[in-house]
Amino acid sequence: MSWAAVKGHEKLVASFQNVIRRGRLAHAYLFVGPPGVGKKRFAVELAKTMLCEDPAASVRLEACDQCSACVQIAALTHPDYQQIGIPEDKHEFPIDLMQDLISHLALKPARGKHRAAIVDDADTFNDETANCFLKSLEEPPPMSLLILIGTNPDRQLPTIRSRCQLIRFAGLPEEVMAAHLVQEGVAPALDAARQLLQLSSRNLADARLLADPATRTFRREFLDGLSQPNADSVGLGQKLVKFADEGVKESAVKRQRAALALKFVIDFLRAAILTQNGGQPPLADPQDAKAVRRLAESVPPDALLRMLDRSLEADYQVGRRLQLVLILEALTDALGQAA
Ligand SMILES: [Zn+2]
């Protein structure tokens, strides 16, 4: 049934059901936690629980998934339900989207129960958008439920943090994620799923990308190329852009692929720096050992640190939604120069 779609957060489900039972649901919540742990899934189920029109739902504290309200929420056509996020081509959350949402929320519920709104990508609020949102919290419309979704409470204005109830989502247990990957058909068995999770630092979305053999091939070729003396930065830059860009339409997926490639590079550079300092870096793939050693032996420590610095900067820029191709080309240029 409905809450069963939420994996690995059973305690939170139970505590929300308890809060609803006692009629103590807050007007506004801020959900935070690592990406990919199911915060949005949870928010949608919570909204459905409040809007479901099956009489048994208010006893079970779980949506039926079958009444017309539940069906309309799934189709995003319910008049009392809104779900917004940052548009693909924007770096900051546009204020007009927020104004629109707030004015809708102030209306009386069309179907008579509640109004619910889910606002994803709250990390990208600028002050203007945040203040617009805050105004609606000063006098929350009755029967309304607002859920903000972000990754870290520190990325919100203190005034937002103080007016929303903060709910922290922990990372999912590895067993839950592994079972998920097998269920999705991404990995053939639990062992293979665990290996993907290790390579992706327990990030589900990245583990899915890593299940594609082409991703593993790119990783191997790129890291081997980077560790060569006089690395061919133009060739590496092209490889990187091709990996992020080729055959992919949605820019969010491109950014995710670029971020994964940068994670490969950052982990690799860290391993080389640790090796230079006499440490034994944990390697996600034992095949990395040779290239890590080569890089540690051929590039001076200050140059390695500069390379790491530039890679972290590029990672930040990808997160800030700057022009992908420019970031990646500038990065490989800088890496080539430093090496
Ligand atoms: Zn229902």
XYZ file of N, CA, C and O in Angstrom, residues 172-239:
272
model
N 19.986 5.820 3.646
C 19.361 4.504 3.748
C 20.412 3.457 4.122
O 21.560 3.544 3.697
N 20.003 2.441 4.904
C 20.934 1.344 5.188
C 21.352 0.652 3.884
O 20.555 0.575 2.945
N 22.608 0.181 3.844
C 23.124 -0.408 2.609
C 22.256 -1.573 2.123
O 22.013 -1.714 0.923
N 21.767 -2.385 3.066
C 20.965 -3.550 2.659
C 19.687 -3.118 1.941
O 19.261 -3.734 0.971
N 19.084 -2.039 2.433
C 17.853 -1.538 1.802
C 18.155 -1.063 0.381
O 17.434 -1.372 -0.573
N 19.290 -0.326 0.237
C 19.643 0.184 -1.092
C 19.974 -0.967 -2.040
O 19.578 -0.963 -3.210
N 20.715 -1.961 -1.526
C 21.106 -3.087 -2.382
C 19.870 -3.837 -2.864
O 19.755 -4.158 -4.060
N 18.935 -4.073 -1.943
C 17.711 -4.786 -2.319
C 16.946 -3.995 -3.380
O 16.371 -4.553 -4.326
N 16.952 -2.684 -3.227
C 16.296 -1.780 -4.158
C 16.889 -1.936 -5.568
O 16.163 -2.022 -6.548
N 18.204 -1.970 -5.642
C 18.878 -2.073 -6.947
C 18.565 -3.413 -7.616
O 18.402 -3.480 -8.834
N 18.472 -4.472 -6.812
C 18.144 -5.784 -7.385
C 16.700 -5.773 -7.881
O 16.398 -6.219 -8.995
N 15.822 -5.209 -7.057
C 14.399 -5.131 -7.415
C 14.186 -4.361 -8.723
O 13.369 -4.721 -9.551
N 14.976 -3.304 -8.891
C 14.858 -2.484 -10.109
C 15.472 -3.155 -11.329
O 15.350 -2.657 -12.443
N 16.207 -4.252 -11.090
C 16.868 -4.918 -12.213
C 18.186 -4.256 -12.587
O 18.775 -4.558 -13.616
N 18.657 -3.322 -11.736
C 19.939 -2.655 -12.012
C 21.099 -3.619 -11.765
O 22.064 -3.654 -12.504
N 20.976 -4.416 -10.698
C 22.002 -5.410 -10.389
C 21.355 -6.793 -10.383
O 20.212 -6.935 -9.948
N 22.100 -7.820 -10.850
C 21.516 -9.160 -10.924
C 21.359 -9.811 -9.544
O 20.478 -10.632 -9.344
N 22.221 -9.440 -8.591
C 22.147 -10.063 -7.268
C 22.668 -9.086 -6.223
O 23.260 -8.062 -6.559
N 22.449 -9.425 -4.937
C 22.821 -8.516 -3.848
C 24.316 -8.194 -3.837
O 24.705 -7.056 -3.586
N 25.144 -9.209 -4.122
C 26.591 -8.986 -4.124
C 26.991 -7.898 -5.121
O 27.750 -6.991 -4.809
N 26.458 -8.036 -6.333
C 26.766 -7.063 -7.386
C 26.233 -5.686 -6.988
O 26.870 -4.656 -7.240
N 25.074 -5.655 -6.352
C 24.482 -4.384 -5.931
C 25.363 -3.709 -4.884
O 25.598 -2.501 -4.931
N 25.885 -4.512 -3.933
C 26.758 -3.942 -2.895
C 28.015 -3.350 -3.508
O 28.496 -2.300 -3.086
N 28.546 -4.018 -4.528
C 29.752 -3.518 -5.181
C 29.484 -2.165 -5.856
O 30.288 -1.236 -5.768
N 28.330 -2.068 -6.511
C 27.964 -0.793 -7.151
C 27.857 0.314 -6.106
O 28.274 1.444 -6.334
N 27.307 -0.031 -4.934
C 27.138 0.974 -3.884
C 28.489 1.418 -3.338
O 28.676 2.594 -3.003
N 29.428 0.481 -3.286
C 30.763 0.828 -2.812
C 31.432 1.814 -3.783
O 31.977 2.824 -3.372
N 31.305 1.499 -5.062
C 31.912 2.354 -6.094
C 31.270 3.738 -6.122
O 31.893 4.706 -6.530
N 30.014 3.828 -5.728
C 29.303 5.105 -5.830
C 29.234 5.825 -4.490
O 28.483 6.789 -4.348
N 30.001 5.354 -3.491
C 29.918 5.902 -2.132
C 28.473 5.910 -1.638
O 27.989 6.904 -1.104
N 27.784 4.817 -1.850
C 26.413 4.602 -1.357
C 25.422 5.639 -1.859
O 24.542 6.077 -1.141
N 25.585 6.026 -3.118
C 24.614 6.935 -3.722
C 23.827 6.143 -4.765
O 24.380 5.640 -5.738
N 22.500 6.031 -4.514
C 21.673 5.177 -5.380
C 21.691 5.610 -6.839
O 21.833 4.785 -7.742
N 21.551 6.914 -7.060
C 21.492 7.409 -8.435
C 22.803 7.117 -9.165
O 22.804 6.685 -10.324
N 23.924 7.319 -8.472
C 25.218 7.041 -9.090
C 25.421 5.542 -9.295
O 26.026 5.118 -10.279
N 24.921 4.744 -8.363
C 25.054 3.287 -8.506
C 24.349 2.820 -9.785
O 24.837 1.951 -10.493
N 23.214 3.443 -10.079
C 22.488 3.082 -11.319
C 23.339 3.402 -12.538
O 23.407 2.632 -13.481
N 23.986 4.567 -12.521
C 24.853 4.941 -13.655
C 26.030 3.979 -13.773
O 26.452 3.614 -14.869
N 26.554 3.569 -12.616
C 27.727 2.700 -12.623
C 27.405 1.287 -13.097
O 28.296 0.516 -13.440
N 26.128 0.945 -13.094
C 25.742 -0.387 -13.577
C 25.953 -0.482 -15.087
O 26.049 -1.570 -15.643
N 26.040 0.661 -15.744
C 26.268 0.690 -17.189
C 27.765 0.459 -17.457
O 28.597 1.230 -16.995
N 28.110 -0.606 -18.204
C 29.529 -0.899 -18.450
C 30.262 0.289 -19.080
O 31.452 0.485 -18.829
N 29.559 1.103 -19.865
C 30.207 2.249 -20.506
C 30.743 3.226 -19.459
O 31.779 3.871 -19.665
N 30.045 3.341 -18.328
C 30.506 4.233 -17.258
C 31.814 3.719 -16.667
O 32.761 4.484 -16.438
N 31.872 2.391 -16.474
C 33.100 1.808 -15.914
C 34.269 1.988 -16.890
O 35.391 2.281 -16.485
N 33.986 1.808 -18.178
C 35.037 1.963 -19.187
C 35.551 3.399 -19.197
O 36.759 3.651 -19.216
N 34.598 4.356 -19.179
C 35.006 5.769 -19.147
C 35.893 6.035 -17.935
O 36.951 6.656 -18.034
N 35.466 5.526 -16.793
C 36.203 5.773 -15.550
C 37.642 5.274 -15.681
O 38.602 5.982 -15.386
N 37.769 4.014 -16.145
C 39.099 3.419 -16.279
C 39.981 4.249 -17.223
O 41.097 4.621 -16.897
N 39.431 4.548 -18.404
C 40.226 5.246 -19.430
C 40.602 6.653 -18.969
O 41.720 7.106 -19.184
N 39.647 7.315 -18.317
C 39.909 8.695 -17.904
C 40.992 8.743 -16.823
O 41.940 9.533 -16.907
N 40.867 7.894 -15.819
C 41.842 7.915 -14.722
C 43.220 7.450 -15.206
O 44.251 8.010 -14.804
N 43.235 6.437 -16.075
C 44.519 6.001 -16.626
C 45.170 7.133 -17.419
O 46.361 7.391 -17.292
N 44.358 7.821 -18.220
C 44.870 8.926 -19.028
C 45.402 10.056 -18.157
O 46.471 10.616 -18.419
N 44.670 10.355 -17.100
C 45.067 11.453 -16.206
C 46.398 11.159 -15.509
O 47.164 12.067 -15.188
N 46.673 9.881 -15.282
C 47.885 9.535 -14.533
C 49.114 9.399 -15.436
O 50.214 9.172 -14.947
N 48.917 9.544 -16.757
C 50.068 9.447 -17.668
C 50.931 10.706 -17.561
O 50.401 11.796 -17.380
N 52.257 10.563 -17.693
C 53.088 11.766 -17.761
C 52.665 12.569 -19.004
O 52.324 11.958 -20.028
N 52.668 13.867 -18.929
C 52.195 14.740 -20.012
C 50.793 14.358 -20.487
O 50.553 14.144 -21.664
N 49.889 14.240 -19.538
C 48.516 13.849 -19.862
C 47.950 14.753 -20.957
O 48.182 15.965 -20.967
N 47.214 14.144 -21.895
C 46.641 14.874 -23.020
C 45.348 15.555 -22.569
O 44.274 14.978 -22.604
N 45.484 16.822 -22.140
C 44.322 17.459 -21.511
C 43.191 17.709 -22.506
O 42.023 17.658 -22.139
N 43.538 17.964 -23.778
C 42.472 18.185 -24.768
C 41.661 16.898 -24.948
O 40.426 16.899 -24.903
N 42.384 15.791 -25.119
C 41.714 14.498 -25.285
C 40.877 14.139 -24.067
O 39.747 13.666 -24.184
N 41.426 14.397 -22.875
C 40.696 14.087 -21.642
C 39.439 14.950 -21.527
O 38.380 14.486 -21.119
N 39.592 16.228 -21.895
C 38.451 17.142 -21.851
C 37.328 16.647 -22.747
O 36.159 16.640 -22.356
N 37.710 16.192 -23.950
C 36.694 15.689 -24.879
C 36.005 14.450 -24.313
O 34.793 14.302 -24.398
N 36.794 13.582 -23.716
C 36.231 12.350 -23.108
C 35.206 12.707 -22.032
O 34.122 12.129 -21.957
